[in-house]
Short mmCIF file of N, CA and C and ligand atoms in Angstrom, two decimals:
data_model
loop_
_atom_site.label_atom_id
_atom_site.label_comp_id
_atom_site.label_asym_id
_atom_site.label_seq_id
_atom_site.Cartn_x
_atom_site.Cartn_y
_atom_site.Cartn_z
N MET D 10 21.90 -15.13 16.66
CA MET D 10 20.77 -15.59 15.86
C MET D 10 21.15 -16.96 15.17
N ALA D 11 20.13 -17.62 15.18
CA ALA D 11 20.36 -19.08 14.61
C ALA D 11 20.51 -19.06 13.15
N VAL D 12 21.55 -19.67 12.55
CA VAL D 12 21.94 -19.61 11.20
C VAL D 12 21.82 -20.97 10.62
N PRO D 13 21.34 -21.27 9.55
CA PRO D 13 21.05 -22.56 8.71
C PRO D 13 22.46 -22.98 8.33
N LYS D 14 22.77 -24.41 8.68
CA LYS D 14 23.90 -24.98 8.45
C LYS D 14 24.15 -25.22 6.75
N LYS D 15 23.04 -25.57 6.15
CA LYS D 15 23.29 -25.73 4.69
C LYS D 15 22.44 -24.78 4.07
N LYS D 16 22.86 -24.35 2.87
CA LYS D 16 21.99 -23.31 1.85
C LYS D 16 20.81 -24.08 1.51
N THR D 17 19.80 -23.55 1.30
CA THR D 17 18.47 -24.14 0.79
C THR D 17 18.64 -24.08 -0.59
N SER D 18 18.53 -25.27 -1.34
CA SER D 18 18.56 -25.37 -2.64
C SER D 18 17.51 -24.84 -3.31
N VAL D 19 17.63 -24.63 -4.81
CA VAL D 19 16.47 -24.16 -5.54
C VAL D 19 15.42 -25.29 -5.42
N SER D 20 15.84 -26.64 -5.43
CA SER D 20 14.81 -27.67 -5.57
C SER D 20 14.17 -27.91 -4.26
N ARG D 21 14.92 -27.64 -3.25
CA ARG D 21 14.15 -27.80 -1.88
C ARG D 21 13.24 -26.59 -1.49
N LYS D 22 13.61 -25.42 -1.84
CA LYS D 22 12.70 -24.32 -1.72
C LYS D 22 11.47 -24.50 -2.67
N GLY D 23 11.68 -25.20 -3.92
CA GLY D 23 10.53 -25.33 -4.75
C GLY D 23 9.59 -26.40 -4.21
N MET D 24 10.15 -27.48 -3.54
CA MET D 24 9.42 -28.39 -2.70
C MET D 24 8.68 -27.82 -1.63
N ARG D 25 9.30 -26.78 -0.87
CA ARG D 25 8.58 -26.28 0.37
C ARG D 25 7.31 -25.53 -0.29
N ARG D 26 7.55 -24.71 -1.44
CA ARG D 26 6.39 -23.87 -1.82
C ARG D 26 5.63 -24.52 -2.79
N SER D 27 5.63 -25.76 -2.85
CA SER D 27 4.48 -26.50 -3.81
C SER D 27 3.08 -26.37 -3.31
N HIS D 28 3.09 -26.03 -1.99
CA HIS D 28 1.73 -25.98 -1.67
C HIS D 28 1.19 -24.43 -1.40
N ASP D 29 2.05 -23.53 -1.80
CA ASP D 29 1.59 -22.21 -1.59
C ASP D 29 0.92 -21.48 -2.85
N ALA D 30 0.58 -22.10 -3.85
CA ALA D 30 -0.30 -21.65 -4.92
C ALA D 30 -1.63 -21.41 -4.26
N ILE D 31 -2.01 -20.19 -4.99
CA ILE D 31 -3.45 -19.89 -4.63
C ILE D 31 -4.40 -20.80 -5.29
N LYS D 32 -5.49 -21.43 -4.85
CA LYS D 32 -6.36 -22.08 -5.32
C LYS D 32 -7.57 -21.16 -5.73
N GLY D 33 -8.11 -21.45 -6.83
CA GLY D 33 -9.26 -20.64 -7.34
C GLY D 33 -10.58 -20.62 -6.62
N THR D 34 -11.49 -19.83 -6.58
CA THR D 34 -12.61 -19.69 -5.77
C THR D 34 -13.53 -20.89 -6.42
N ASN D 35 -14.46 -21.29 -5.62
CA ASN D 35 -15.40 -22.22 -5.87
C ASN D 35 -17.04 -21.70 -5.94
N PRO D 36 -17.28 -21.03 -6.96
CA PRO D 36 -18.69 -20.46 -7.00
C PRO D 36 -19.80 -21.51 -6.95
N THR D 37 -20.98 -21.01 -6.21
CA THR D 37 -22.07 -22.20 -6.21
C THR D 37 -23.22 -21.35 -7.15
N GLU D 38 -24.23 -21.90 -7.45
CA GLU D 38 -25.36 -21.43 -8.08
C GLU D 38 -26.34 -20.65 -7.23
N CYS D 39 -26.67 -19.38 -7.51
CA CYS D 39 -27.68 -18.75 -6.79
C CYS D 39 -29.10 -19.38 -6.70
N PRO D 40 -29.55 -19.61 -5.46
CA PRO D 40 -30.88 -20.14 -5.63
C PRO D 40 -32.02 -19.36 -6.36
N ASN D 41 -31.74 -17.94 -6.17
CA ASN D 41 -32.96 -17.16 -6.81
C ASN D 41 -32.72 -17.01 -8.41
N CYS D 42 -31.41 -16.74 -8.87
CA CYS D 42 -31.40 -16.40 -10.29
C CYS D 42 -30.68 -17.32 -11.05
N GLY D 43 -29.80 -18.25 -10.19
CA GLY D 43 -29.06 -19.20 -11.06
C GLY D 43 -27.63 -18.74 -11.61
N ALA D 44 -27.20 -17.51 -11.14
CA ALA D 44 -26.13 -16.95 -11.57
C ALA D 44 -24.98 -17.53 -10.44
N PRO D 45 -23.66 -17.77 -10.99
CA PRO D 45 -22.65 -18.14 -10.17
C PRO D 45 -22.33 -17.04 -8.97
N LYS D 46 -22.27 -17.49 -7.90
CA LYS D 46 -21.98 -16.66 -6.89
C LYS D 46 -21.15 -17.35 -5.78
N LEU D 47 -20.48 -16.67 -4.93
CA LEU D 47 -19.64 -17.12 -3.87
C LEU D 47 -20.57 -17.59 -2.69
N SER D 48 -20.22 -18.78 -2.04
CA SER D 48 -21.03 -19.16 -0.85
C SER D 48 -20.89 -18.03 0.46
N HIS D 49 -21.81 -17.84 0.96
CA HIS D 49 -21.89 -16.83 2.20
C HIS D 49 -21.74 -15.29 1.68
N HIS D 50 -21.97 -15.22 0.40
CA HIS D 50 -21.86 -13.73 -0.20
C HIS D 50 -23.44 -13.51 -0.77
N VAL D 51 -23.63 -12.21 -0.75
CA VAL D 51 -24.82 -11.81 -1.52
C VAL D 51 -24.61 -12.04 -3.10
N CYS D 52 -25.57 -12.42 -3.79
CA CYS D 52 -25.56 -12.66 -5.16
C CYS D 52 -25.44 -11.29 -5.97
N GLY D 53 -24.35 -11.06 -6.61
CA GLY D 53 -24.11 -9.76 -7.27
C GLY D 53 -25.08 -9.50 -8.50
N ALA D 54 -25.76 -10.65 -9.01
CA ALA D 54 -26.64 -10.53 -10.11
C ALA D 54 -28.04 -10.03 -9.70
N CYS D 55 -28.46 -10.66 -8.52
CA CYS D 55 -29.84 -10.38 -8.15
C CYS D 55 -29.95 -9.67 -6.80
N GLY D 56 -28.86 -9.70 -6.00
CA GLY D 56 -28.97 -8.90 -4.66
C GLY D 56 -29.67 -9.71 -3.75
N PHE D 57 -29.77 -11.14 -3.86
CA PHE D 57 -30.39 -11.92 -2.75
C PHE D 57 -29.46 -12.57 -1.89
N TYR D 58 -29.82 -12.74 -0.79
CA TYR D 58 -29.06 -13.51 0.25
C TYR D 58 -30.01 -14.31 1.37
N ARG D 59 -29.91 -15.42 1.33
CA ARG D 59 -30.73 -16.33 2.28
C ARG D 59 -32.11 -16.15 2.05
N GLY D 60 -32.47 -15.94 0.62
CA GLY D 60 -33.98 -15.80 0.28
C GLY D 60 -34.39 -14.53 0.48
N ARG D 61 -33.64 -13.37 0.86
CA ARG D 61 -34.08 -12.20 1.18
C ARG D 61 -33.35 -11.18 0.08
N GLN D 62 -34.16 -10.12 -0.16
CA GLN D 62 -33.58 -9.11 -1.22
C GLN D 62 -32.61 -8.14 -0.34
N VAL D 63 -31.22 -8.06 -0.49
CA VAL D 63 -30.57 -7.36 0.38
C VAL D 63 -30.30 -6.03 -0.39
N PHE D 64 -30.15 -6.04 -1.60
CA PHE D 64 -29.97 -4.77 -2.40
C PHE D 64 -30.73 -4.79 -3.74
N SER D 65 -31.26 -3.70 -4.26
CA SER D 65 -31.98 -4.00 -5.54
C SER D 65 -31.00 -3.42 -6.70
N LYS D 66 -31.39 -4.07 -7.87
CA LYS D 66 -30.54 -3.77 -8.99
C LYS D 66 -31.11 -2.58 -9.83
N PRO D 67 -30.43 -2.08 -10.59
CA PRO D 67 -31.25 -1.01 -11.65
C PRO D 67 -32.39 -1.53 -12.21
N VAL D 68 -33.37 -0.63 -12.50
CA VAL D 68 -34.66 -0.91 -12.98
C VAL D 68 -34.93 -1.67 -14.27
N SER D 69 -33.89 -1.45 -15.18
CA SER D 69 -34.00 -2.18 -16.49
C SER D 69 -33.78 -3.81 -16.17
N GLU D 70 -32.81 -4.07 -15.38
CA GLU D 70 -32.50 -5.38 -15.02
C GLU D 70 -33.60 -6.16 -14.54
N THR D 71 -34.19 -5.36 -13.35
CA THR D 71 -35.18 -5.93 -12.51
C THR D 71 -36.45 -6.24 -13.38
N ALA D 72 -36.84 -5.46 -14.24
CA ALA D 72 -37.76 -5.69 -15.12
C ALA D 72 -37.80 -6.88 -15.85
N GLN D 73 -36.39 -7.08 -16.42
CA GLN D 73 -36.23 -8.36 -17.24
C GLN D 73 -36.53 -9.61 -16.31
N GLN D 74 -36.13 -9.62 -15.12
CA GLN D 74 -36.27 -10.66 -14.28
C GLN D 74 -37.55 -11.19 -14.02
N THR D 75 -38.49 -10.09 -13.57
CA THR D 75 -39.85 -10.49 -13.38
C THR D 75 -40.67 -10.67 -14.60
N ALA D 76 -40.18 -10.32 -15.69
CA ALA D 76 -41.05 -10.73 -16.84
C ALA D 76 -40.86 -12.20 -17.25
ZN1 ZN I 117 -28.85 -14.25 -7.89
#
């Protein structure tokens, strides 16, 4: 088995891992209701995707939107 010649220092390890942090998501605005949603995902607020109702919400919330 190949063995590293020198011990990796804390500093070197930190430099290597400087790119490993998880970036936050980049939500876009739903074209139907304006709520923030992830691109290529169904809107969780109104259930629309690509201008089409994919799932329907509870009756009370649906009534508020149409009014
Ligand atoms: Zn929506």
